CSV table of C-alpha atoms and ligand atoms in Angstrom, one decimal:
chain,number,residue,atom,x,y,z
A,4,MET,CA,18.3,-0.2,-5.3
A,5,LEU,CA,16.2,-3.3,-4.6
A,6,ASN,CA,16.7,-5.2,-1.4
A,7,ASN,CA,14.6,-7.4,0.8
A,8,VAL,CA,14.6,-5.1,3.9
A,9,PHE,CA,10.9,-4.0,3.6
A,10,LYS,CA,9.6,-7.4,2.5
A,11,ASN,CA,11.5,-9.2,5.3
A,12,LYS,CA,10.2,-6.7,7.8
A,13,ILE,CA,6.5,-7.1,6.8
A,14,ASN,CA,6.8,-10.9,6.4
A,15,ASN,CA,8.3,-11.1,9.9
A,16,GLY,CA,5.2,-9.3,11.3
A,17,GLU,CA,7.1,-6.3,12.5
A,18,LEU,CA,5.1,-3.2,13.3
A,19,THR,CA,5.8,-0.5,10.7
A,20,PHE,CA,4.3,2.9,10.0
A,21,GLY,CA,4.0,4.7,6.7
A,22,SER,CA,1.8,7.2,5.1
A,23,TRP,CA,0.0,8.0,1.8
A,24,CYS,CA,0.6,10.7,-0.8
A,25,GLN,CA,-2.3,12.0,-2.9
A,26,VAL,CA,-0.5,15.0,-4.3
A,27,GLY,CA,2.1,14.1,-6.9
A,28,HIS,CA,4.8,16.5,-5.8
A,29,PRO,CA,8.1,15.3,-4.2
A,30,ALA,CA,8.0,18.1,-1.6
A,31,ASN,CA,5.2,16.2,0.1
A,32,VAL,CA,7.5,13.1,0.2
A,33,GLU,CA,10.2,15.1,1.8
A,34,ILE,CA,7.9,16.5,4.4
A,35,LEU,CA,6.4,13.1,5.4
A,36,ALA,CA,9.8,11.5,5.3
A,37,ASN,CA,11.1,14.1,7.7
A,38,ALA,CA,8.3,13.3,10.0
A,39,GLY,CA,9.7,9.7,10.3
A,40,PHE,CA,7.4,7.4,8.3
A,41,GLU,CA,9.3,4.4,7.1
A,42,TRP,CA,7.5,4.0,3.7
A,43,LEU,CA,5.3,6.1,1.6
A,44,VAL,CA,2.6,5.2,-0.9
A,45,ALA,CA,1.8,7.1,-4.1
A,46,ASP,CA,-1.9,6.9,-4.6
A,47,CYS,CA,-2.5,6.5,-8.3
A,48,GLU,CA,-6.1,5.3,-7.7
A,49,HIS,CA,-7.6,8.4,-6.1
A,50,GLY,CA,-4.7,10.9,-5.9
A,51,GLU,CA,-3.4,13.5,-8.4
A,52,PHE,CA,-0.6,11.3,-9.7
A,53,GLU,CA,0.3,10.7,-13.3
A,54,ASP,CA,2.9,8.1,-14.5
A,55,SER,CA,5.3,11.1,-15.0
A,56,ASP,CA,5.1,11.9,-11.3
A,57,LEU,CA,6.0,8.4,-10.2
A,58,GLY,CA,9.7,8.5,-11.1
A,59,ASN,CA,10.2,11.7,-9.0
A,60,PHE,CA,8.1,10.2,-6.2
A,61,CYS,CA,10.3,7.1,-6.0
A,62,ARG,CA,13.5,9.3,-6.3
A,63,ALA,CA,12.4,11.5,-3.5
A,64,VAL,CA,11.5,8.6,-1.2
A,65,CYS,CA,14.8,6.8,-1.9
A,66,LEU,CA,16.8,10.0,-1.3
A,67,ALA,CA,15.1,10.3,2.1
A,68,GLY,CA,16.1,6.7,2.8
A,69,LYS,CA,12.5,5.4,2.9
A,70,VAL,CA,10.6,2.8,0.9
A,71,PRO,CA,8.6,3.7,-2.1
A,72,LEU,CA,5.3,1.9,-2.7
A,73,VAL,CA,2.6,2.6,-5.2
A,74,ARG,CA,-1.2,2.0,-5.0
A,75,VAL,CA,-1.8,1.4,-8.7
A,76,LYS,CA,-4.9,2.8,-10.3
A,77,GLU,CA,-6.3,-0.6,-11.2
A,78,ASN,CA,-5.5,-4.3,-11.3
A,79,ALA,CA,-4.0,-4.5,-14.7
A,80,ILE,CA,-0.7,-5.3,-16.3
A,81,MET,CA,0.5,-1.9,-17.4
A,82,PRO,CA,-0.2,0.2,-14.3
A,83,ILE,CA,1.7,-2.5,-12.2
A,84,ARG,CA,4.5,-2.7,-14.7
A,85,ARG,CA,4.9,1.1,-14.9
A,86,ALA,CA,5.0,1.5,-11.1
A,87,LEU,CA,7.7,-1.2,-10.7
A,88,ASP,CA,9.7,0.0,-13.6
A,89,LEU,CA,9.7,3.5,-12.2
A,90,GLY,CA,11.2,2.1,-8.9
A,91,ALA,CA,8.4,1.0,-6.5
A,92,VAL,CA,9.5,-1.8,-4.3
A,93,GLY,CA,5.9,-2.8,-3.6
A,94,ILE,CA,2.5,-2.5,-5.2
A,95,ILE,CA,-0.8,-2.1,-3.5
A,96,VAL,CA,-3.6,-3.3,-5.7
A,97,PRO,CA,-7.1,-1.8,-5.1
A,98,LEU,CA,-10.4,-3.7,-4.9
A,99,VAL,CA,-9.3,-7.3,-5.1
A,100,ASN,CA,-12.1,-9.7,-4.3
A,101,SER,CA,-11.0,-13.2,-5.3
A,102,ALA,CA,-8.1,-15.6,-5.7
A,103,GLU,CA,-8.3,-15.1,-9.5
A,104,GLU,CA,-7.9,-11.4,-9.1
A,105,VAL,CA,-4.9,-11.9,-6.8
A,106,ALA,CA,-3.3,-14.2,-9.3
A,107,LYS,CA,-3.7,-11.5,-12.0
A,108,ALA,CA,-1.9,-8.9,-9.8
A,109,VAL,CA,0.9,-11.3,-8.9
A,110,ALA,CA,1.4,-12.3,-12.6
A,111,ALA,CA,1.7,-8.6,-13.5
A,112,ALA,CA,4.3,-8.0,-10.8
A,113,LYS,CA,6.6,-11.0,-11.4
A,114,TYR,CA,9.0,-11.8,-14.2
A,115,PRO,CA,8.6,-15.1,-16.1
A,116,PRO,CA,8.2,-18.0,-15.3
A,117,GLU,CA,6.2,-16.8,-12.3
A,118,GLY,CA,4.5,-14.0,-14.2
A,119,VAL,CA,4.3,-11.8,-17.3
A,120,ARG,CA,6.4,-8.7,-16.4
A,121,GLY,CA,8.3,-7.4,-19.3
A,122,PHE,CA,12.1,-7.2,-19.3
A,123,ALA,CA,13.7,-3.8,-20.0
A,124,PHE,CA,16.1,-1.1,-18.8
A,125,HIS,CA,14.3,1.3,-16.6
A,126,ARG,CA,14.7,3.5,-13.5
A,127,GLY,CA,14.1,0.5,-11.2
A,128,ASN,CA,17.3,-1.2,-12.4
A,129,ASN,CA,19.3,2.0,-12.6
A,130,TRP,CA,18.6,2.3,-16.4
A,131,GLY,CA,20.1,-1.0,-17.1
A,132,VAL,CA,23.3,-0.6,-15.0
A,133,ASP,CA,21.9,-3.2,-12.5
A,134,PHE,CA,19.8,-5.1,-15.0
A,135,ALA,CA,21.0,-8.7,-14.1
A,136,GLU,CA,21.1,-8.1,-10.4
A,137,TYR,CA,17.6,-6.5,-10.5
A,138,VAL,CA,16.1,-9.4,-12.5
A,139,LYS,CA,17.6,-11.9,-10.1
A,140,ASN,CA,16.1,-10.3,-7.0
A,141,ALA,CA,12.9,-8.6,-8.2
A,142,ASN,CA,10.4,-11.5,-7.8
A,143,LYS,CA,11.6,-12.1,-4.3
A,144,ALA,CA,12.1,-8.5,-3.1
A,145,ILE,CA,9.0,-6.8,-4.5
A,146,ALA,CA,6.0,-6.9,-2.2
A,147,VAL,CA,2.6,-7.6,-3.7
A,148,ILE,CA,-0.2,-6.4,-1.4
A,149,VAL,CA,-3.9,-6.5,-2.3
A,150,MET,CA,-6.6,-4.3,-0.9
A,151,ILE,CA,-9.5,-5.9,1.0
A,152,GLU,CA,-12.3,-3.4,0.6
A,153,SER,CA,-15.5,-5.2,0.1
A,154,LYS,CA,-17.8,-7.7,1.8
A,155,GLU,CA,-17.0,-10.2,-1.0
A,156,ALA,CA,-13.2,-9.9,-0.3
A,157,VAL,CA,-13.8,-10.5,3.4
A,158,GLU,CA,-15.9,-13.6,2.6
A,159,ASN,CA,-13.1,-14.8,0.2
A,160,ILE,CA,-10.2,-14.0,2.5
A,161,ASP,CA,-9.0,-17.6,2.9
A,162,GLU,CA,-8.6,-18.2,-0.9
A,163,ILE,CA,-7.1,-14.7,-1.3
A,164,LEU,CA,-4.4,-15.3,1.3
A,165,GLN,CA,-3.7,-18.8,0.0
A,166,THR,CA,-2.9,-17.5,-3.6
A,167,ASP,CA,0.8,-17.9,-4.5
A,168,GLY,CA,2.8,-14.8,-4.6
A,169,VAL,CA,0.7,-12.5,-2.4
A,170,ASP,CA,2.5,-11.0,0.6
A,171,GLY,CA,-0.4,-9.6,2.4
A,172,VAL,CA,-3.4,-7.3,2.4
A,173,PHE,CA,-4.3,-3.8,3.1
A,174,ILE,CA,-7.8,-2.8,4.4
A,175,GLY,CA,-9.4,0.1,2.6
A,176,PRO,CA,-11.9,1.2,5.2
A,177,TYR,CA,-14.0,3.7,3.1
A,178,ASP,CA,-14.7,1.3,0.2
A,179,MET,CA,-15.3,-1.4,2.8
A,180,SER,CA,-17.9,0.8,4.6
A,181,GLY,CA,-19.6,1.4,1.2
A,182,SER,CA,-19.8,-2.3,0.5
A,183,TYR,CA,-21.5,-2.9,3.8
A,184,GLY,CA,-24.0,-0.2,3.1
A,185,ILE,CA,-22.7,2.1,5.9
A,186,ILE,CA,-20.8,4.6,3.8
A,187,GLY,CA,-18.1,6.5,5.8
A,188,GLN,CA,-18.7,4.7,9.1
A,189,THR,CA,-15.2,3.2,9.3
A,190,ASP,CA,-15.5,2.6,13.1
A,191,ASN,CA,-18.8,0.8,12.8
A,192,PRO,CA,-18.8,-2.6,14.6
A,193,LEU,CA,-19.6,-4.3,11.3
A,194,ILE,CA,-16.3,-3.0,9.8
A,195,LYS,CA,-14.4,-3.8,13.0
A,196,GLU,CA,-15.6,-7.4,12.8
A,197,ALA,CA,-14.7,-7.7,9.1
A,198,CYS,CA,-11.2,-6.3,9.9
A,199,SER,CA,-10.8,-8.7,12.7
A,200,LYS,CA,-11.7,-11.6,10.5
A,201,VAL,CA,-9.0,-10.4,8.0
A,202,ALA,CA,-6.4,-10.0,10.7
A,203,ILE,CA,-7.0,-13.5,12.1
A,204,ALA,CA,-6.8,-15.0,8.6
A,205,CYS,CA,-3.5,-13.2,7.9
A,206,LYS,CA,-2.1,-14.6,11.1
A,207,LYS,CA,-3.3,-18.1,10.1
A,208,TYR,CA,-1.6,-18.0,6.7
A,209,HIS,CA,1.5,-16.0,7.8
A,210,LYS,CA,0.6,-13.0,5.6
A,211,THR,CA,1.1,-9.3,6.3
A,212,ALA,CA,-1.9,-7.6,7.8
A,213,GLY,CA,-2.1,-4.0,6.6
A,214,ALA,CA,-4.6,-1.2,7.0
A,215,HIS,CA,-5.0,2.4,5.9
A,216,ILE,CA,-6.1,4.5,8.8
A,217,VAL,CA,-7.2,7.6,6.8
A,218,MET,CA,-8.1,9.7,9.9
A,219,PRO,CA,-5.7,8.4,12.5
A,220,ASN,CA,-6.2,8.9,16.3
A,221,SER,CA,-4.9,7.1,19.3
A,222,GLU,CA,-8.0,5.0,19.6
A,223,ASN,CA,-8.2,3.7,16.0
A,224,VAL,CA,-4.5,3.1,15.7
A,225,ASP,CA,-4.4,1.3,19.1
A,226,SER,CA,-7.4,-0.8,18.1
A,227,ALA,CA,-5.8,-1.8,14.7
A,228,VAL,CA,-2.6,-2.9,16.5
A,229,LYS,CA,-4.5,-4.9,19.0
A,230,GLN,CA,-6.5,-6.6,16.2
A,231,GLY,CA,-3.1,-7.7,14.8
A,232,PHE,CA,-2.5,-5.2,12.0
A,233,HIS,CA,1.2,-4.4,11.7
A,234,LEU,CA,1.6,-2.6,8.4
A,235,LEU,CA,-0.1,0.7,9.1
A,236,ALA,CA,-0.5,3.6,6.8
A,237,LEU,CA,-1.4,6.7,8.9
A,238,GLY,CA,-3.3,9.6,7.3
A,239,MET,CA,-2.4,11.2,4.0
A,240,ASP,CA,-0.7,14.4,2.9
A,241,THR,CA,-4.1,16.0,2.1
A,242,VAL,CA,-5.6,15.0,5.5
A,243,PHE,CA,-2.6,16.3,7.4
A,244,LEU,CA,-2.7,19.6,5.5
A,245,ALA,CA,-6.5,20.0,6.0
A,246,ASN,CA,-6.3,19.1,9.7
A,247,GLY,CA,-3.3,21.4,10.4
A,248,ALA,CA,-5.0,24.3,8.7
A,249,LYS,CA,-8.2,23.8,10.5
A,250,GLN,CA,-6.5,23.6,13.9
A,251,ALA,CA,-4.6,26.8,13.3
A,252,LEU,CA,-7.8,28.7,12.5
A,253,GLU,CA,-9.7,27.1,15.4
A,254,MET,CA,-6.9,28.2,17.8
A,255,MET,CA,-7.4,31.8,16.6
A,256,GLN,CA,-11.1,31.6,17.0
A,257,ASN,CA,-10.8,30.2,20.5
A,258,ASP,CA,-8.5,33.0,21.7
B,305,3PY,C1,-10.4,3.1,1.2
B,305,3PY,O1,-10.7,3.5,2.4
B,305,3PY,O2,-11.3,2.5,0.5
B,305,3PY,C2,-9.1,3.3,0.7
B,305,3PY,O3,-8.9,2.9,-0.4
B,305,3PY,C3,-8.1,4.0,1.5
B,305,3PY,O4,-6.9,4.1,0.9
B,306,MG,MG1,-10.5,2.2,-1.5
């Protein structure tokens, strides 16, 4: 169940595309997996996901041969433990602003002695069948990614990336725009400059540079790749549905 394929890929700086699910139904996973995304994120911070949806989310992602990741609802022990126990192979932790906060997320995600994760039988280790194997590999194989979504985090990017156990970062463009006082202006030069600083720091410290491009188009995806981002989440189930529906109606109105 747990292997190093995803983590090796991101740590090697390979370009990889995934997407984001806000609706906690496995059908959305199947649809996005069919489209070809390599990994999918369950959004427990802003999406309609309960803990009880996460097992089925991970099941559906694995059945489709893709990688299940969870954006936990907050930087705390239990949401991180639940996501991993239910089968996530990586966690994305929102609103991390300092090295201290990174250390807290890392501790929650790692078994002792590196962290405080509790030992048990759970879906992640095949309900105990693969207990020993899972415990042996988990600290290495599970990706810990923190979200950079504020001016403070951008200012602290060096200490954030130098914290033990963090694999990389993910830009949250909307929170970032709010923090810079330009709510929703995700393409504003101030945000681009902040993203560039983050990408350069990731390169310096050999960490994964990720970004969520909520409303993807060829320009913003191309620009993120050129800046050095290689872990790219494109869109979300809700955005794809809304855009597809709107396009169909516009087509009829233009006829
Ligand atoms: C943000 O834009 O703030 C996000 O968290 C996107 O996932
Ligand atoms: Mg955010």
